[in-house]
Amino acid sequence: MEERPPKKSFWMVPFTILATRGVLRDQSSRRKTMAISLGVALFLLVTGLSVFQTWLNPHEHPWRFILFWLACAWVTVLAILLALFDLLLVRAQTRAARKLLAEQFGREAAPESADKQEDN
C-alpha cells in the first residue's frame, strides 16, 4: 500500500504572511485597514481617557496602564506606517505614469519633427 504524506497542520505564521502581502498589495484593502486602525486608535484614546480612566489608574494598575496605551500606540503606528507606504506607492505610480506619458508624447512628436526636416 502507498503511504500518504503526513497531513499538514495549520500554521499561523504562513497565513499571516500571506494575509499581510494581500493587504499591502491591494490599494483598497490597504486604505480600509488604515481607516479601521485609525478608528480603533481613536476609540482606544477616547475610552482610555474617559470610560476606563479609573480602571487604567497608573498608580493602582501599572501593567494595565502600560499595556493599554502600548496597544493604542501600536495601532496608531500601524496606521502611520500604512499611510507612508501608501504615499510612497502613489508617488511611484505617478512617476511611472509621467514617464509613460513622456515616452508616448515623445514618440508622437518625433515623426512630425522628421517630416519638417525633410521638407526643408
Coordinates of N, CA and C in Angstrom, one line a residue:
M1 N 0.8 -1.2 0.0 CA 0.0 0.0 0.0 C 0.9 1.2 0.0
E2 N 0.3 2.3 -0.6 CA 1.0 3.6 -0.6 C 0.9 4.3 0.7
E3 N 1.9 4.9 1.0 CA 1.9 5.7 2.3 C 1.4 7.1 1.9
R4 N 0.5 7.7 2.6 CA 0.0 9.0 2.4 C 1.0 10.0 3.0
P5 N 1.2 11.2 2.4 CA 2.0 12.2 3.0 C 1.4 12.6 4.3
P6 N 2.2 13.0 5.3 CA 1.6 13.5 6.6 C 0.8 14.7 6.4
K7 N -0.3 14.7 7.1 CA -1.3 15.8 7.0 C -0.6 17.1 7.6
K8 N -0.7 18.2 6.8 CA -0.1 19.4 7.3 C -1.0 20.1 8.3
S9 N -0.5 20.6 9.3 CA -1.3 21.3 10.3 C -1.3 22.8 9.9
F10 N -2.3 23.5 10.4 CA -2.4 24.9 10.1 C -1.4 25.7 10.9
W11 N -0.6 26.5 10.2 CA 0.4 27.3 10.9 C 0.0 28.7 10.7
M12 N 0.1 29.4 11.8 CA -0.4 30.8 11.8 C 0.6 31.8 11.1
V13 N 1.9 31.5 11.1 CA 2.9 32.4 10.5 C 2.7 32.4 9.0
P14 N 2.6 31.3 8.2 CA 2.5 31.5 6.8 C 1.1 32.2 6.4
F15 N 0.1 31.9 7.2 CA -1.2 32.6 6.9 C -1.1 34.1 7.1
T16 N -0.4 34.5 8.2 CA -0.2 35.9 8.5 C 0.6 36.6 7.4
I17 N 1.6 35.9 7.0 CA 2.5 36.5 5.9 C 1.7 36.7 4.6
L18 N 0.9 35.7 4.2 CA 0.1 35.8 3.0 C -1.0 36.9 3.2
A19 N -1.6 37.0 4.3 CA -2.6 38.0 4.5 C -2.0 39.4 4.5
T20 N -0.9 39.5 5.1 CA -0.2 40.8 5.1 C 0.2 41.2 3.7
R21 N 0.7 40.3 2.9 CA 1.0 40.6 1.5 C -0.2 41.1 0.7
G22 N -1.3 40.4 1.0 CA -2.6 40.8 0.3 C -3.0 42.2 0.6
V23 N -2.9 42.5 1.9 CA -3.3 43.9 2.4 C -2.4 44.9 1.8
L24 N -1.1 44.6 1.8 CA -0.1 45.6 1.3 C -0.2 45.8 -0.3
R25 N -0.6 44.8 -1.0 CA -0.6 44.9 -2.4 C -1.9 45.5 -3.0
D26 N -3.0 45.3 -2.3 CA -4.3 45.9 -2.8 C -4.5 47.2 -2.1
Q27 N -4.7 48.2 -3.0 CA -4.8 49.6 -2.5 C -6.1 49.8 -1.7
S28 N -7.2 49.2 -2.1 CA -8.5 49.4 -1.4 C -8.4 48.8 0.0
S29 N -7.9 47.6 0.1 CA -7.8 46.9 1.4 C -6.8 47.6 2.3
R30 N -5.7 48.1 1.7 CA -4.7 48.8 2.5 C -5.4 50.1 3.1
R31 N -6.2 50.8 2.3 CA -6.8 52.0 2.8 C -7.9 51.7 3.8
K32 N -8.6 50.6 3.6 CA -9.6 50.2 4.6 C -9.0 49.8 5.9
T33 N -7.8 49.2 5.8 CA -7.1 48.8 7.0 C -6.6 50.1 7.8
M34 N -6.2 51.1 7.0 CA -5.8 52.3 7.6 C -6.9 53.0 8.3
A35 N -8.1 53.0 7.7 CA -9.2 53.7 8.2 C -9.7 52.9 9.5
I36 N -9.7 51.6 9.4 CA -10.1 50.9 10.6 C -9.2 51.0 11.8
S37 N -7.9 51.0 11.5 CA -6.9 51.2 12.5 C -6.9 52.6 13.1
L38 N -7.2 53.6 12.3 CA -7.4 55.0 12.9 C -8.6 55.0 13.7
G39 N -9.7 54.4 13.3 CA -10.9 54.3 14.1 C -10.7 53.6 15.5
V40 N -10.0 52.5 15.4 CA -9.7 51.8 16.6 C -8.8 52.6 17.6
A41 N -7.8 53.3 17.0 CA -6.9 54.1 17.8 C -7.7 55.3 18.5
L42 N -8.6 55.9 17.7 CA -9.4 57.0 18.2 C -10.3 56.4 19.3
F43 N -10.9 55.3 19.1 CA -11.8 54.7 20.1 C -11.0 54.4 21.4
L44 N -9.8 53.8 21.2 CA -9.0 53.5 22.4 C -8.6 54.8 23.2
L45 N -8.3 55.8 22.4 CA -7.9 57.1 23.1 C -9.1 57.6 23.9
V46 N -10.3 57.7 23.3 CA -11.4 58.3 23.9 C -11.8 57.4 25.2
T47 N -11.9 56.1 25.0 CA -12.3 55.3 26.1 C -11.2 55.2 27.2
G48 N -10.0 55.3 26.8 CA -8.9 55.3 27.8 C -8.9 56.6 28.6
L49 N -9.3 57.7 28.0 CA -9.3 58.9 28.8 C -10.6 59.2 29.5
S50 N -11.7 58.4 29.2 CA -12.9 58.7 29.8 C -13.5 57.5 30.6
V51 N -13.9 56.5 29.8 CA -14.6 55.3 30.4 C -13.7 54.5 31.3
F52 N -12.5 54.2 30.8 CA -11.6 53.3 31.5 C -10.6 54.1 32.4
Q53 N -10.9 55.3 32.7 CA -9.9 56.2 33.5 C -9.6 55.6 34.8
T54 N -10.6 55.1 35.6 CA -10.3 54.5 36.9 C -9.7 53.1 36.7
W55 N -10.1 52.4 35.7 CA -9.6 51.1 35.5 C -8.1 51.1 35.1
L56 N -7.7 52.2 34.4 CA -6.3 52.4 34.0 C -5.5 53.3 34.9
N57 N -5.8 53.4 36.1 CA -5.1 54.3 37.0 C -3.7 53.7 37.1
P58 N -2.7 54.5 36.7 CA -1.3 54.0 36.7 C -0.7 53.8 38.1
H59 N -1.3 54.4 39.1 CA -0.7 54.1 40.5 C -1.3 52.8 41.0
E60 N -2.5 52.4 40.7 CA -3.1 51.2 41.2 C -2.8 50.0 40.3
H61 N -2.8 50.2 39.0 CA -2.7 49.1 38.0 C -1.7 49.5 36.9
P62 N -0.4 49.5 37.2 CA 0.6 50.0 36.2 C 0.7 49.1 35.0
W63 N 0.5 47.8 35.1 CA 0.6 47.0 33.9 C -0.6 47.2 33.0
R64 N -1.8 47.3 33.5 CA -2.9 47.6 32.7 C -2.7 48.9 31.9
F65 N -2.2 49.9 32.6 CA -2.0 51.2 32.0 C -1.0 51.1 30.9
I66 N 0.2 50.4 31.2 CA 1.2 50.3 30.2 C 0.7 49.5 28.9
L67 N 0.1 48.4 29.2 CA -0.4 47.5 28.1 C -1.5 48.2 27.2
F68 N -2.4 48.9 27.9 CA -3.4 49.6 27.2 C -2.9 50.6 26.2
W69 N -2.0 51.5 26.8 CA -1.5 52.6 26.0 C -0.5 52.1 25.0
L70 N 0.2 51.0 25.2 CA 1.1 50.4 24.3 C 0.3 49.9 23.1
A71 N -0.9 49.2 23.4 CA -1.8 48.8 22.3 C -2.3 50.0 21.5
C72 N -2.6 51.0 22.1 CA -3.1 52.2 21.4 C -2.0 52.8 20.5
A73 N -0.8 52.8 21.0 CA 0.3 53.3 20.3 C 0.6 52.4 19.1
W74 N 0.5 51.1 19.3 CA 0.8 50.1 18.2 C -0.2 50.3 17.1
V75 N -1.4 50.5 17.4 CA -2.5 50.7 16.3 C -2.2 52.0 15.6
T76 N -1.8 53.0 16.3 CA -1.6 54.3 15.7 C -0.4 54.2 14.8
V77 N 0.7 53.6 15.2 CA 1.9 53.4 14.4 C 1.6 52.6 13.2
L78 N 0.7 51.6 13.3 CA 0.3 50.8 12.2 C -0.3 51.7 11.1
A79 N -1.2 52.5 11.5 CA -1.9 53.4 10.6 C -0.9 54.4 9.9
I80 N 0.0 54.9 10.7 CA 1.0 55.8 10.1 C 1.9 55.1 9.1
L81 N 2.4 53.9 9.5 CA 3.2 53.2 8.5 C 2.5 52.8 7.2
L82 N 1.2 52.4 7.4 CA 0.5 52.1 6.2 C 0.3 53.3 5.3
A83 N 0.0 54.5 6.0 CA -0.1 55.7 5.2 C 1.2 56.1 4.5
L84 N 2.3 56.0 5.2 CA 3.6 56.3 4.5 C 3.8 55.3 3.3
F85 N 3.5 54.1 3.5 CA 3.7 53.1 2.4 C 2.8 53.4 1.3
D86 N 1.5 53.8 1.6 CA 0.6 54.2 0.5 C 1.1 55.4 -0.2
L87 N 1.6 56.4 0.5 CA 2.2 57.6 -0.1 C 3.3 57.3 -1.0
L88 N 4.2 56.4 -0.6 CA 5.3 56.0 -1.5 C 4.9 55.3 -2.7
L89 N 3.9 54.4 -2.6 CA 3.4 53.7 -3.8 C 2.7 54.7 -4.7
V90 N 1.9 55.6 -4.2 CA 1.2 56.6 -5.1 C 2.3 57.4 -5.8
R91 N 3.3 57.8 -5.1 CA 4.4 58.6 -5.8 C 5.1 57.8 -6.9
A92 N 5.3 56.5 -6.6 CA 6.0 55.7 -7.6 C 5.1 55.5 -8.8
Q93 N 3.8 55.3 -8.6 CA 2.8 55.1 -9.7 C 2.7 56.4 -10.5
T94 N 2.7 57.6 -9.8 CA 2.7 58.8 -10.6 C 3.9 59.0 -11.4
R95 N 5.1 58.7 -10.8 CA 6.3 58.8 -11.6 C 6.3 57.9 -12.8
A96 N 5.8 56.7 -12.7 CA 5.8 55.8 -13.8 C 4.8 56.3 -14.9
A97 N 3.7 56.8 -14.4 CA 2.7 57.4 -15.4 C 3.3 58.6 -16.1
R98 N 4.0 59.4 -15.4 CA 4.6 60.6 -16.1 C 5.6 60.1 -17.1
K99 N 6.4 59.1 -16.8 CA 7.4 58.6 -17.7 C 6.8 58.0 -18.9
L100 N 5.7 57.3 -18.7 CA 5.0 56.7 -19.8 C 4.4 57.7 -20.8
L101 N 3.8 58.8 -20.2 CA 3.3 59.9 -21.0 C 4.4 60.6 -21.7
A102 N 5.5 60.8 -21.1 CA 6.6 61.5 -21.8 C 7.1 60.7 -22.9
E103 N 7.2 59.4 -22.8 CA 7.6 58.5 -23.9 C 6.6 58.5 -25.0
Q104 N 5.3 58.5 -24.7 CA 4.2 58.5 -25.7 C 4.2 59.8 -26.5
F105 N 4.3 60.9 -25.8 CA 4.3 62.2 -26.5 C 5.6 62.4 -27.2
G106 N 6.7 61.9 -26.7 CA 8.0 61.9 -27.4 C 8.0 61.2 -28.7
R107 N 7.3 60.1 -28.8 CA 7.2 59.3 -30.0 C 6.3 60.0 -31.0
E108 N 5.2 60.6 -30.5 CA 4.3 61.3 -31.4 C 4.9 62.6 -32.0
A109 N 5.8 63.2 -31.2 CA 6.4 64.5 -31.7 C 7.6 64.2 -32.6
A110 N 8.2 63.0 -32.5 CA 9.4 62.7 -33.3 C 9.0 62.6 -34.8
P111 N 8.0 61.9 -35.2 CA 7.7 61.9 -36.6 C 7.3 63.2 -37.2
E112 N 6.7 64.1 -36.5 CA 6.4 65.4 -37.0 C 7.7 66.2 -37.2
S113 N 8.6 66.1 -36.3 CA 9.9 66.9 -36.5 C 10.7 66.3 -37.7
A114 N 10.6 65.0 -37.9 CA 11.3 64.4 -39.0 C 10.7 64.8 -40.3
D115 N 9.3 64.9 -40.4 CA 8.7 65.4 -41.6 C 9.1 66.9 -41.9
K116 N 9.2 67.7 -40.9 CA 9.5 69.1 -41.1 C 11.0 69.2 -41.6
Q117 N 11.8 68.4 -41.1 CA 13.2 68.4 -41.6 C 13.4 67.9 -43.0
E118 N 12.5 67.0 -43.5 CA 12.6 66.5 -44.8 C 12.1 67.6 -45.8
D119 N 11.1 68.4 -45.4 CA 10.6 69.5 -46.2 C 11.6 70.6 -46.4
N120 N 12.5 70.8 -45.5 CA 13.4 71.9 -45.6 C 14.6 71.5 -46.5

